[in-house]
Coordinates of C-alpha atoms in Angstrom, one line a residue:
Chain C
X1 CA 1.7 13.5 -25.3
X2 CA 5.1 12.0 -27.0
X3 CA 6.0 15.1 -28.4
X4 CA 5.0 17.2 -25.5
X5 CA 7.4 14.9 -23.1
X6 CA 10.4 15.1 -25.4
X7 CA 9.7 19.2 -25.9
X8 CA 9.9 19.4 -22.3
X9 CA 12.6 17.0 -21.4
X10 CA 14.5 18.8 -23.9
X11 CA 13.6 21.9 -22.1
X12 CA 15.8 20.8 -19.3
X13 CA 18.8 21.4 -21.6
X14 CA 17.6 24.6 -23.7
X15 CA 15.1 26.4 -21.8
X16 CA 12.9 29.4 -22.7
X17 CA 9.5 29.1 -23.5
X18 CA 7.9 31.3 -21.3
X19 CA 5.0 30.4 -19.0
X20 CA 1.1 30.5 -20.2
X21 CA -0.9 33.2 -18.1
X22 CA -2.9 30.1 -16.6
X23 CA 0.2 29.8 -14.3
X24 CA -1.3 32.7 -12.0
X25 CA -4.4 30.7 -11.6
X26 CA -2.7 27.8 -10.6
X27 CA -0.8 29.8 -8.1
X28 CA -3.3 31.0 -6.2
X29 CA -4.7 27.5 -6.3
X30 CA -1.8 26.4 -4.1
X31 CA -1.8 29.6 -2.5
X32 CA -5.2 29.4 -0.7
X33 CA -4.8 25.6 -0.3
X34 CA -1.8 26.1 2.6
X35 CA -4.5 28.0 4.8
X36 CA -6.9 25.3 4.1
X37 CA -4.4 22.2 4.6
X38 CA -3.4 24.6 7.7
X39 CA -7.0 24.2 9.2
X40 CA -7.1 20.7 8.9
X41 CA -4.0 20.1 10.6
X42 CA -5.3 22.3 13.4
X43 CA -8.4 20.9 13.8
X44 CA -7.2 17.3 13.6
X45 CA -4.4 17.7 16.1
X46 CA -6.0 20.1 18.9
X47 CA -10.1 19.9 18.1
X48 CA -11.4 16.8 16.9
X49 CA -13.4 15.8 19.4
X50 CA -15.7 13.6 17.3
X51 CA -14.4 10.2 17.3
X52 CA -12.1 7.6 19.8
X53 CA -9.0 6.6 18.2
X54 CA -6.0 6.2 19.8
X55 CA -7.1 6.2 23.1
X56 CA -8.4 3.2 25.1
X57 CA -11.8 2.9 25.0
Chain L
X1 CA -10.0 -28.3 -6.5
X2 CA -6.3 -29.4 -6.4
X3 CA -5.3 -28.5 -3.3
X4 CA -1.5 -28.3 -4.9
X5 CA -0.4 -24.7 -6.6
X6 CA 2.5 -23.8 -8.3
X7 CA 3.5 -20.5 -6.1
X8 CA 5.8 -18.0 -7.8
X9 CA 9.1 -16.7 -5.8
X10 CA 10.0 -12.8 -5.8
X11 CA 13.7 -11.4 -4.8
X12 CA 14.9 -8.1 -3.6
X13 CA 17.2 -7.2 -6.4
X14 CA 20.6 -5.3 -5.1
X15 CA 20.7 -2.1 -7.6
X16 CA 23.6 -1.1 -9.6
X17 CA 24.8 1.5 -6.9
X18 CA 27.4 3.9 -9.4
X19 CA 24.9 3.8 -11.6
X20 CA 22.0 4.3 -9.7
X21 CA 24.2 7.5 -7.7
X22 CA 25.3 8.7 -11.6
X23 CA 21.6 8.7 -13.4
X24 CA 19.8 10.1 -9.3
X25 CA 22.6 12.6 -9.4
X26 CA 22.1 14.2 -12.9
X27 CA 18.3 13.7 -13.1
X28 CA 18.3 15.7 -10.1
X29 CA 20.7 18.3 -11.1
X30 CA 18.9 18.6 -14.1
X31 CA 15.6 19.0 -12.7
X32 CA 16.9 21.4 -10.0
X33 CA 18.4 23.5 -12.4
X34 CA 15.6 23.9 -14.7
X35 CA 13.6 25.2 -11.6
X36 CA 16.3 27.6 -10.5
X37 CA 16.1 29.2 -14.2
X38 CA 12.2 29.7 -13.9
X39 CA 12.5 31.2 -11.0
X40 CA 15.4 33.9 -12.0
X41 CA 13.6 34.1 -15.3
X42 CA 10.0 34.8 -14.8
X43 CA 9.5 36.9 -11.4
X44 CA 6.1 37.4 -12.1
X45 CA 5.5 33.8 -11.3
X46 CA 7.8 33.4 -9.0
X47 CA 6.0 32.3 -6.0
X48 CA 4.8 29.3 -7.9
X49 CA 7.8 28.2 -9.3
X50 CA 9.2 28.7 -5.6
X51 CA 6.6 26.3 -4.4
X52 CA 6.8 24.1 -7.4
X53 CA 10.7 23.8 -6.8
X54 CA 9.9 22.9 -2.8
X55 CA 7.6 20.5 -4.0
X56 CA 10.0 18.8 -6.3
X57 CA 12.6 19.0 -3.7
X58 CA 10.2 17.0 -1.4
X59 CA 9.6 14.8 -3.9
X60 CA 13.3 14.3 -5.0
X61 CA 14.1 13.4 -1.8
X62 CA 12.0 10.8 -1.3
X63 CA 13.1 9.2 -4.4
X64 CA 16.8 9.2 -3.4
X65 CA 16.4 8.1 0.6
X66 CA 13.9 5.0 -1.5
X67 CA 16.8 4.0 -3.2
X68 CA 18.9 3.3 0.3
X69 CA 16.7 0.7 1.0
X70 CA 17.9 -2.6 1.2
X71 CA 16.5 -6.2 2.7
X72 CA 16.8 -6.4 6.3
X73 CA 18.8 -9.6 7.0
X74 CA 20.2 -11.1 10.3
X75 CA 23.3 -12.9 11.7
X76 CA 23.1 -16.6 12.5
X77 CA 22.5 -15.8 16.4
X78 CA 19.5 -13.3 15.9
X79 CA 17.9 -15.9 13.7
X80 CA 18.2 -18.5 16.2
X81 CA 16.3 -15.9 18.1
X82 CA 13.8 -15.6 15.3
X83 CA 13.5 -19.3 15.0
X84 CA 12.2 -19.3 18.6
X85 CA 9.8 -17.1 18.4
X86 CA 5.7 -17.6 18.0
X87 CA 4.2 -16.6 15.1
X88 CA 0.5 -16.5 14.7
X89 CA -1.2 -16.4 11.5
X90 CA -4.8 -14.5 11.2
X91 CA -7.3 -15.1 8.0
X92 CA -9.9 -13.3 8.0
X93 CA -12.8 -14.5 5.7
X94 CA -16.0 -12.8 3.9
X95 CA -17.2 -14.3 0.6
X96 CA -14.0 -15.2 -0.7
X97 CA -13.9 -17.3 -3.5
X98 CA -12.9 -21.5 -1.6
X99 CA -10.5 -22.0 -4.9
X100 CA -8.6 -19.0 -3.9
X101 CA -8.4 -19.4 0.2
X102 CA -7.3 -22.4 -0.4
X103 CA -4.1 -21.8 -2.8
X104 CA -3.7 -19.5 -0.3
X105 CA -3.7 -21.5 2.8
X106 CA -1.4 -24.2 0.7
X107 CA 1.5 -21.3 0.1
X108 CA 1.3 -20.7 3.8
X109 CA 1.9 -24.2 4.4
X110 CA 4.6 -24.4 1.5
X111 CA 6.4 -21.5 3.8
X112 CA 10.4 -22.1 4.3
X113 CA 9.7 -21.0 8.0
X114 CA 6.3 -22.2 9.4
X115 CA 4.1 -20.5 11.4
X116 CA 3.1 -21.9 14.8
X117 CA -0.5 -20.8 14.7
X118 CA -2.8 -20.1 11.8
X119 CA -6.0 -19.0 12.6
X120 CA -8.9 -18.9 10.0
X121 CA -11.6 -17.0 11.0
X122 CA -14.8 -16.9 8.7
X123 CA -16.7 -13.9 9.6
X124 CA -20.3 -15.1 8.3
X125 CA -19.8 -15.5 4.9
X126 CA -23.1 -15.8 3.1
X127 CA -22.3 -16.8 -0.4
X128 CA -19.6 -19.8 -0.3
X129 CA -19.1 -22.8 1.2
X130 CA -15.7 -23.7 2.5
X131 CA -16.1 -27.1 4.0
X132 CA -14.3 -29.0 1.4
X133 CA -11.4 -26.6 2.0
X134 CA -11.6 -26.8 5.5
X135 CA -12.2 -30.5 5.8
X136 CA -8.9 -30.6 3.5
X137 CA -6.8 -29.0 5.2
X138 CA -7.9 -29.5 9.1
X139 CA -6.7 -33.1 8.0
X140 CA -3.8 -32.0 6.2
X141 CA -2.2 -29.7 7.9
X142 CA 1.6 -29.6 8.8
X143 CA 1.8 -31.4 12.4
X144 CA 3.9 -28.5 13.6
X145 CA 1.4 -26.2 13.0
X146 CA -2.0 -25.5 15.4
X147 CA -5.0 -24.8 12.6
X148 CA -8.4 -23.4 14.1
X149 CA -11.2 -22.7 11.7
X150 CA -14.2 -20.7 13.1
X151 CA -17.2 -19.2 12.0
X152 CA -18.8 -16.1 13.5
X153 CA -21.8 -14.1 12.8
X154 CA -20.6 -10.8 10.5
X155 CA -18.9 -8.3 12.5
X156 CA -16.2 -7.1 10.3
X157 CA -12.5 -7.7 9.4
X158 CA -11.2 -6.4 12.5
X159 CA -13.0 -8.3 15.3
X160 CA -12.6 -11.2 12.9
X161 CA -8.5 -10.5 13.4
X162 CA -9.5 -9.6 16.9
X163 CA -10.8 -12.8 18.1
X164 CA -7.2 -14.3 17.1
X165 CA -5.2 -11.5 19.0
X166 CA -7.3 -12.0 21.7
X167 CA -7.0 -15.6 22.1
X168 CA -3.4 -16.4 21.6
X169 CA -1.3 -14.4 24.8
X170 CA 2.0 -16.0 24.0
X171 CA 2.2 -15.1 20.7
X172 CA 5.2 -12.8 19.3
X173 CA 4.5 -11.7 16.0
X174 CA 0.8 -11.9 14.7
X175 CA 0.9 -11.7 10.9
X176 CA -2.6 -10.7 9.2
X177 CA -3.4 -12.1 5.9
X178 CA -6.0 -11.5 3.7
X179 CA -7.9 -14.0 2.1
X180 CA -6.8 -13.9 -1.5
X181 CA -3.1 -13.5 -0.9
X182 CA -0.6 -15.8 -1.9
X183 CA 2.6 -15.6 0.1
X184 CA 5.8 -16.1 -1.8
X185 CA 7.8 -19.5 -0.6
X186 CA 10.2 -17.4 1.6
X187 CA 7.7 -14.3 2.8
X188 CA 7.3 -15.4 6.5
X189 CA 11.1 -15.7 6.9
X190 CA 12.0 -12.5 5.3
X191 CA 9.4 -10.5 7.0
X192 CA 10.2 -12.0 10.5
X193 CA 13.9 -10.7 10.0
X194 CA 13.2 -7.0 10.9
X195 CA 11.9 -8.3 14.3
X196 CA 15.7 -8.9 15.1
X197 CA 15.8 -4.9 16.0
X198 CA 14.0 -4.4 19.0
X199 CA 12.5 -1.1 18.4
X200 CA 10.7 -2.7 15.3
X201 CA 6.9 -2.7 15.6
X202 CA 5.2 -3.5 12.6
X203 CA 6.6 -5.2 9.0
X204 CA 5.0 -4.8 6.1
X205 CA 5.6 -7.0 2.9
X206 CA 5.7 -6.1 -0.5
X207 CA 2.7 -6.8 -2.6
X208 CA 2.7 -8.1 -5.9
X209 CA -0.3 -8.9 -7.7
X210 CA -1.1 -12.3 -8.7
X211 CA -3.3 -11.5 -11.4
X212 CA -1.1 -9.0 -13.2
X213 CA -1.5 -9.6 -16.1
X214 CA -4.8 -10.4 -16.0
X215 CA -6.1 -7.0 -17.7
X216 CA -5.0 -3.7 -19.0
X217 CA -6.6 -2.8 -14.9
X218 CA -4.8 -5.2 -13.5
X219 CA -1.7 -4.0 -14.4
X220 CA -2.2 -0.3 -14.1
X221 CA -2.9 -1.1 -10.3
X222 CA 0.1 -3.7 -10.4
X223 CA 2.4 -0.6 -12.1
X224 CA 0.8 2.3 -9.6
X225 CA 1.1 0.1 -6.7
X226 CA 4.8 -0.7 -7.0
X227 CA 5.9 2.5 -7.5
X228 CA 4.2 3.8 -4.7
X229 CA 5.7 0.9 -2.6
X230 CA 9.1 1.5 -3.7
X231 CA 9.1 5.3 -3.5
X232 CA 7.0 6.4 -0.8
X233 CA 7.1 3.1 1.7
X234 CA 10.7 2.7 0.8
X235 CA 11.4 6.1 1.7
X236 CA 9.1 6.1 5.2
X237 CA 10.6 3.1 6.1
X238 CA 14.3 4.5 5.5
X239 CA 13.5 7.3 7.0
X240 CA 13.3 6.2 10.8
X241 CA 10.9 3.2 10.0
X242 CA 8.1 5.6 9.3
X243 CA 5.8 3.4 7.1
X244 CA 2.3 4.7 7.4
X245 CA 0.2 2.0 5.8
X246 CA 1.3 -1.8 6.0
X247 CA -0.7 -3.5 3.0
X248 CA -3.8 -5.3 4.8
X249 CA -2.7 -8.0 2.6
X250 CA 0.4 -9.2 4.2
X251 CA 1.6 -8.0 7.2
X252 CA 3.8 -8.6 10.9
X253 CA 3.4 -6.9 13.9
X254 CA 4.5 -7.4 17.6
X255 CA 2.4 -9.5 19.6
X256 CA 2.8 -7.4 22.5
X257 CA 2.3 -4.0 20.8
X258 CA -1.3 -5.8 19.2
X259 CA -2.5 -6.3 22.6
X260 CA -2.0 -3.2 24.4
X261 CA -3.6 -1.8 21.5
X262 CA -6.2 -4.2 21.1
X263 CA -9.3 -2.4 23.0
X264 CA -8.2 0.8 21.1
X265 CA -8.5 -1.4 18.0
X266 CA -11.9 -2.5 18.1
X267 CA -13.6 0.1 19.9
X268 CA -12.2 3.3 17.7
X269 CA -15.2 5.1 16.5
X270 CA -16.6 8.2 14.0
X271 CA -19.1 10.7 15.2
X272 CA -20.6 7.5 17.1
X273 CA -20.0 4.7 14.9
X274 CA -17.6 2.2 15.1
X275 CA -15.0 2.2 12.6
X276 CA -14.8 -0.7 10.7
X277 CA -12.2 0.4 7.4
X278 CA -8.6 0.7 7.6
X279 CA -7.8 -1.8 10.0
X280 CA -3.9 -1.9 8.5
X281 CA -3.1 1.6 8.7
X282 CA -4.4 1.9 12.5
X283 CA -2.1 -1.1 13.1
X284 CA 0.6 0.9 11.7
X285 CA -0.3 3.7 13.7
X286 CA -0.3 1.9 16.6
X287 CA 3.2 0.4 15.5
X288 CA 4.2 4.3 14.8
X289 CA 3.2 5.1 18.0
X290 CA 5.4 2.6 20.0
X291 CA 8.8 2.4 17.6
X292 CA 9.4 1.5 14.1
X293 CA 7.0 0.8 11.4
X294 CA 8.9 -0.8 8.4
X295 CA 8.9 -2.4 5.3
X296 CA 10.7 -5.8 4.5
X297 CA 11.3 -5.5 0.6
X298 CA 12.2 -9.1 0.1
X299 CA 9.1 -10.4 2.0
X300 CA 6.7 -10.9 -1.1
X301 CA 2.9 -11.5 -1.3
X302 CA 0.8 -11.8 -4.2
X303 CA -2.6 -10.0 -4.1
X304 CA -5.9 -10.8 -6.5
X305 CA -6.2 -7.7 -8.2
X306 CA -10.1 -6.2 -9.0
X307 CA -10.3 -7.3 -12.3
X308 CA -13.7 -5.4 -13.1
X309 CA -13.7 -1.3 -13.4
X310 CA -16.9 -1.7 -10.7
X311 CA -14.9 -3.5 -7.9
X312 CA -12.0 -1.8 -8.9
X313 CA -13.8 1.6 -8.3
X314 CA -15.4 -0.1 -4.9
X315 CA -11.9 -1.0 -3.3
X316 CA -10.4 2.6 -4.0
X317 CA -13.7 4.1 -2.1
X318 CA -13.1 1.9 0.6
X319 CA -9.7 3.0 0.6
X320 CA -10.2 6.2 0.5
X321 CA -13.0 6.3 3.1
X322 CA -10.1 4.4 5.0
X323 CA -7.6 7.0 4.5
X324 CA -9.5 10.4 4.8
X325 CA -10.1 8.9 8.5
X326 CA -6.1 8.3 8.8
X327 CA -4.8 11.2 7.3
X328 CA -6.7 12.9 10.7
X329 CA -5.6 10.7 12.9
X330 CA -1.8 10.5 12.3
X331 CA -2.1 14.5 12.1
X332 CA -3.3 14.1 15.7
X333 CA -1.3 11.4 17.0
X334 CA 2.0 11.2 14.8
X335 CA 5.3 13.8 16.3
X336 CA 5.2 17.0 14.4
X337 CA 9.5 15.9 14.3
X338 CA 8.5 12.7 12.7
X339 CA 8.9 12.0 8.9
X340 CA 5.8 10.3 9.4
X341 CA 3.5 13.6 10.5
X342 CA 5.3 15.9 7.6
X343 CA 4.6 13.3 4.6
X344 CA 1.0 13.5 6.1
X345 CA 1.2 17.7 6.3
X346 CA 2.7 18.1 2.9
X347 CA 0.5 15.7 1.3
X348 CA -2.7 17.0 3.1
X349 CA -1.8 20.2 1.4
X350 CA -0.9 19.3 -2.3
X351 CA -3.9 17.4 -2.3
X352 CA -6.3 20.4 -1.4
X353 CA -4.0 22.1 -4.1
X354 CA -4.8 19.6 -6.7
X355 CA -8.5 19.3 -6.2
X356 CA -8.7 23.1 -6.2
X357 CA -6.5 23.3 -9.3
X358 CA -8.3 20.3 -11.2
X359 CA -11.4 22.6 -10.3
X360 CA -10.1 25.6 -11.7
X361 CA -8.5 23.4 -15.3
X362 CA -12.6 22.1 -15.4
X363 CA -13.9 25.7 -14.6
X364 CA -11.4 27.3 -18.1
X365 CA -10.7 24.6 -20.1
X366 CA -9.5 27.2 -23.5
X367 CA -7.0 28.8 -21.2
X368 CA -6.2 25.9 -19.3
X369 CA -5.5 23.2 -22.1
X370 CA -1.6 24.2 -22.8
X371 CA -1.0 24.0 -18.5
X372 CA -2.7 20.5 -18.0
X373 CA -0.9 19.0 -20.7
X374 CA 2.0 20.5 -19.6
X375 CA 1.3 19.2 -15.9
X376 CA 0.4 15.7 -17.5
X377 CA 3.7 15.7 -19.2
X378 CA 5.5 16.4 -16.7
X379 CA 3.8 14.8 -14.2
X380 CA 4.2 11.6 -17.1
X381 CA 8.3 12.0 -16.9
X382 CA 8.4 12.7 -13.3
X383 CA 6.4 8.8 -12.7
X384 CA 8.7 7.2 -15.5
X385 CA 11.4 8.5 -13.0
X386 CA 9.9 7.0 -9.7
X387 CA 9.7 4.0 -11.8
X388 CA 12.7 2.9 -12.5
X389 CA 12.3 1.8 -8.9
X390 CA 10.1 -0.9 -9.8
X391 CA 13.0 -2.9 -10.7
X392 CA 13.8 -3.3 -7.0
X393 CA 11.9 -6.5 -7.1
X394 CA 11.6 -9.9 -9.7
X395 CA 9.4 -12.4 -9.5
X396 CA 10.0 -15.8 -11.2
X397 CA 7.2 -16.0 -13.6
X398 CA 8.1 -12.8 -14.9
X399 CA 10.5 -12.3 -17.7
X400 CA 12.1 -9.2 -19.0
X401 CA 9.9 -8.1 -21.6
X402 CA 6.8 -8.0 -19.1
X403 CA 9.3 -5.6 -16.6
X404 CA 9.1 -3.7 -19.8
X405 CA 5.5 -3.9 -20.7
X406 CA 4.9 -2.7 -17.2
X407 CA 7.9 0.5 -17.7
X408 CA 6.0 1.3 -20.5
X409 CA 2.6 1.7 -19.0
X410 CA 4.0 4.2 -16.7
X411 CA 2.5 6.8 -17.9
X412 CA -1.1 5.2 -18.6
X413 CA -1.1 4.3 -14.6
X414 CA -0.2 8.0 -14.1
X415 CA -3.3 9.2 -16.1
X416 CA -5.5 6.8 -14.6
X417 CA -4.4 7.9 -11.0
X418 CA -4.4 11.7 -11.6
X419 CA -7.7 11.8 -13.2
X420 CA -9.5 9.2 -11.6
X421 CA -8.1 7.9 -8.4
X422 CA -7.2 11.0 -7.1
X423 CA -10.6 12.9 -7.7
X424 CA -12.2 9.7 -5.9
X425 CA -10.8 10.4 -2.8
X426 CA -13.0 13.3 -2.6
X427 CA -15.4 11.0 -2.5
X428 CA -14.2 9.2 0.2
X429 CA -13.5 11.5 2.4
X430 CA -17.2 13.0 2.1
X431 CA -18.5 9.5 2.8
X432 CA -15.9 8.2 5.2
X433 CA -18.8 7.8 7.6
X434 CA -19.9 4.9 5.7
X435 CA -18.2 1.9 6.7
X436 CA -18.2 -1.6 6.2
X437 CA -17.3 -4.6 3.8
X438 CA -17.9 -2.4 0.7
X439 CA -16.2 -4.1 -1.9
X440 CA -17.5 -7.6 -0.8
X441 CA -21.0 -7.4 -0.5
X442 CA -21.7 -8.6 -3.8
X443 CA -19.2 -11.2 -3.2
X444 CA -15.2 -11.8 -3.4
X445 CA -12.9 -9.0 -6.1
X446 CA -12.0 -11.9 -8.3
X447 CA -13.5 -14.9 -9.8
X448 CA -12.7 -18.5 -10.1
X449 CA -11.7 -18.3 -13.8
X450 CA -8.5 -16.9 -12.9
X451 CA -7.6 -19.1 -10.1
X452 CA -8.7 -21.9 -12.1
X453 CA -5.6 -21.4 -14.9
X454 CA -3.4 -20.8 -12.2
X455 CA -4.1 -23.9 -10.0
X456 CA -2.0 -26.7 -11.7
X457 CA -0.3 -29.7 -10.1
X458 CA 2.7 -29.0 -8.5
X459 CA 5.4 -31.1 -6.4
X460 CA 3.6 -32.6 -3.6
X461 CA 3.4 -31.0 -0.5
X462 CA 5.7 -32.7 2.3
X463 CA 3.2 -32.4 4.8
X464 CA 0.9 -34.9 3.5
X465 CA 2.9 -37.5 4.4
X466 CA 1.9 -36.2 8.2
X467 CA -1.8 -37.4 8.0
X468 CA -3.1 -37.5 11.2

């Protein structure tokens, strides 16, 4: 892990190892997650319907 | 027991500003230009380098606007104002260890500015008996200061705090305290002074744990939670006094904003049931709702920490259960122009992202091994970062080399949070239904063995001298 950290803080400076193919993966990871996070938001802030929070009882 | 405790102090420190500016400045710069290369560099991953570099930007920002933050203080005429005001203390009770309630109820007595009220309510404990510590102290009590202790059947922690914001309509400022928190000597002054700004709703303290150092789990919490108090809080409450979660343990609101709220308070409920987790972030909700939700860094508490991998694992659950709930709510009820609503949007999504991506690192571990401990690295030098943060705040039974024991341990607390913590609140959010005293069924986090070594005779207390 120590040698990992100070390859890529030294990266900062001098950088150039290119990325492993894993990356793709990863970005379609984050990719499909924004719909997803997208829905939540929706539902929670037009249809959720199934619990009494802020309002007075 | 002693009834006498030697209570440590905590102070906001002031940070070196050039060199905080100088070492933000070129961290940043740094970092942004290693982000700029990969995306020139590699095209064919450039749409997650793009949103790798908006997530660092996000999370770069943060870190600077946490390091505007400084103690709230007051002139001479707004703390006259202050003085005036009536402050009501509420305690609620379950199981919780007599040795520790009652250090605690001795540093809120020791307090530089009393309280006028303190309400202890015991919500039907079943496994302790408090009457030496209530005998003790409904005798011994500061004069100034109106103590009730009551006992109710179980109902929860929020009708316990309920039945002292119902029952107290002059009140100001109602400050919740839990059971096993120790308030620094000055905590109830400091965290009165943001109540000087009108638009202020809610305070929270800063919470320190008084068992640090108790275990290698102590400390990873005590390490995890004051960077995330220093970053994230600092930065909500800079940010337009956007603090989504006060710590349960310690903090102030407005009296009148508690009971507008109050019915709201008790009677939310989840496909039917009433919900009896996260009392602190619906009162910070509530807070959000009405003004300014914000947190006093010099107003210090000291929390027992779980010192057992089962309770520890218990209280995150709870947590989470707590905060699956909340991230819904203050999507529903927070501006869509508040900083508030876009932490919640942003985080809402990296989360789903990191569960996915944790799933995917599980599902190919051959081709995934040289990423994650890439990520881990990263992620490793990112929290040292964030740390440095930590600093913000000394307490007097600390010396150096234990700031730097904790430094150090930066990047444990980071593995412990990424691959455990974190996956948990899947967990929780799957079983938020569940609600209840979770962690305290089986009795209170901590154990007498550690309030024991910290309970030693200490100058004697002035109000004794008061006996009625």
């Amino acid at each position: 892990m120590t040698v990992r950290l100070v390859q890529i803080l030294l990266h900062v400076v001098i950088p150039g190892t290119a990325p492993t193919p894993f990356l793709s993966v990863v970005a379609d990871c984050f990719l499909w997650s924004f719909p997803a996070s997208l829905l939540v938001m929706l539902v929670a802030r037009f249809g959720w319907r199934r619990g009494k929070g802020m309002e007075d009882p | 027991m002693t009834h006498e405790y030697e209570i440590p102090s905590a102070t906001a420190a002031r940070p070196r500003l050039a060199l905080v500016y100088a070492g933000v400045g070129i961290v940043i710069a740094s970092a942004a230009a290693r982000h700029a290369y990969y995306i020139e560099k590699w095209p064919h991953y450039r749409l997650i380098t793009v949103i790798w570099t908006a997530a660092f930007a996000f999370a770069a920002l943060q870190w600077i606007v946490s390091w505007l933050e400084r103690p709230y203080t007051v002139t001479a005429r707004q703390q006259a104002r202050l003085d005036m005001m009536r402050v009501t203390v509420n305690i609620p009770v379950y199981n919780e260890e007599p040795v520790v309630l009652d250090r605690v109820i001795y540093a809120l007595f020791a307090q530089t500015r009393l309280p006028d009220r303190v309400d202890i309510v015991d919500d039907g404990s079943t496994q302790e008996d408090y009457s030496a510590v209530r005998d003790y102290w409904l005798a011994y009590h500061p004069p100034s200061v109106e103590l009730n202790w009551r006992r109710y059947p179980n109902a929860g922690k929020k009708r316990a705090q309920a039945r002292t914001f119902d029952s107290d309509p002059a009140a100001d400022v109602f400050v919740t305290l839990d059971s096993d928190t120790t308030l620094a000597p000055n905590a109830l002054e400091e965290g009165l002074k943001p109540f000087a700004d009108p638009s202020v709703h809610s305070v929270a303290g800063i919470e320190l744990g008084w068992n640090y150092s108790r275990s290698l789990l102590t400390r990873i919490k005590g390490v995890n939670a004051l960077i995330w108090q220093f970053t994230v809080c600092s930065a909500q409450s800079v940010a337009g006094g956007n603090v989504l979660v006060n710590r349960g343990t310690y903090a102030l609101y407005r009296g009148a904003m508690i009971r507008e709220t109050l019915a709201a308070y008790v009677g939310e409920t989840l496909f039917g049931r009433p919900v009896m987790l996260g009392d602190d972030t619906m009162l910070t909700l509530f807070a959000l709702n009405r003004g300014r939700a914000v947190q006093q860094p010099s107003a210090v508490c000291f929390a027992m920490y779980p010192e057992t991998l089962s309770h520890t694992l218990r209280q995150w659950t709870r947590w989470m259960r707590g905060t699956a709930l909340r991230t819904l709510w203050r999507l529903r009820y927070l501006s869509p122009a508040s900083w508030g609503w876009w932490y919640t949007a942003i985080t809402t999504w990296s989360y789903l992202a990191f569960v996915s991506v944790l799933a995917a690192v599980a599902g190919d571990w051959q081709q995934a091994r040289s990423f994650a401990g890439t990520a881990l690295s990263i992620s490793a030098a990112w929290m040292w970062l964030a740390a440095s943060r930590m600093f913000a705040v000394r307490r007097s039974d600390q010396r150096a080399i234990d700031r730097l024991e904790a430094f150090l341990l930066v990047p444990v607390a980071m593995l412990w949070l990424t691959l455990v913590l974190r996956p948990m609140r899947l967990w929780g959010t799957v079983t938020m239904r569940k609600q209840g005293w979770v962690t305290r069924r089986g009795g209170a986090e901590t154990r007498s063995s550690v309030a024991d070594v910290a309970a030693v005779m200490a100058e004697t207390p002035r109000w004794t001298l008061h006996e009625p």
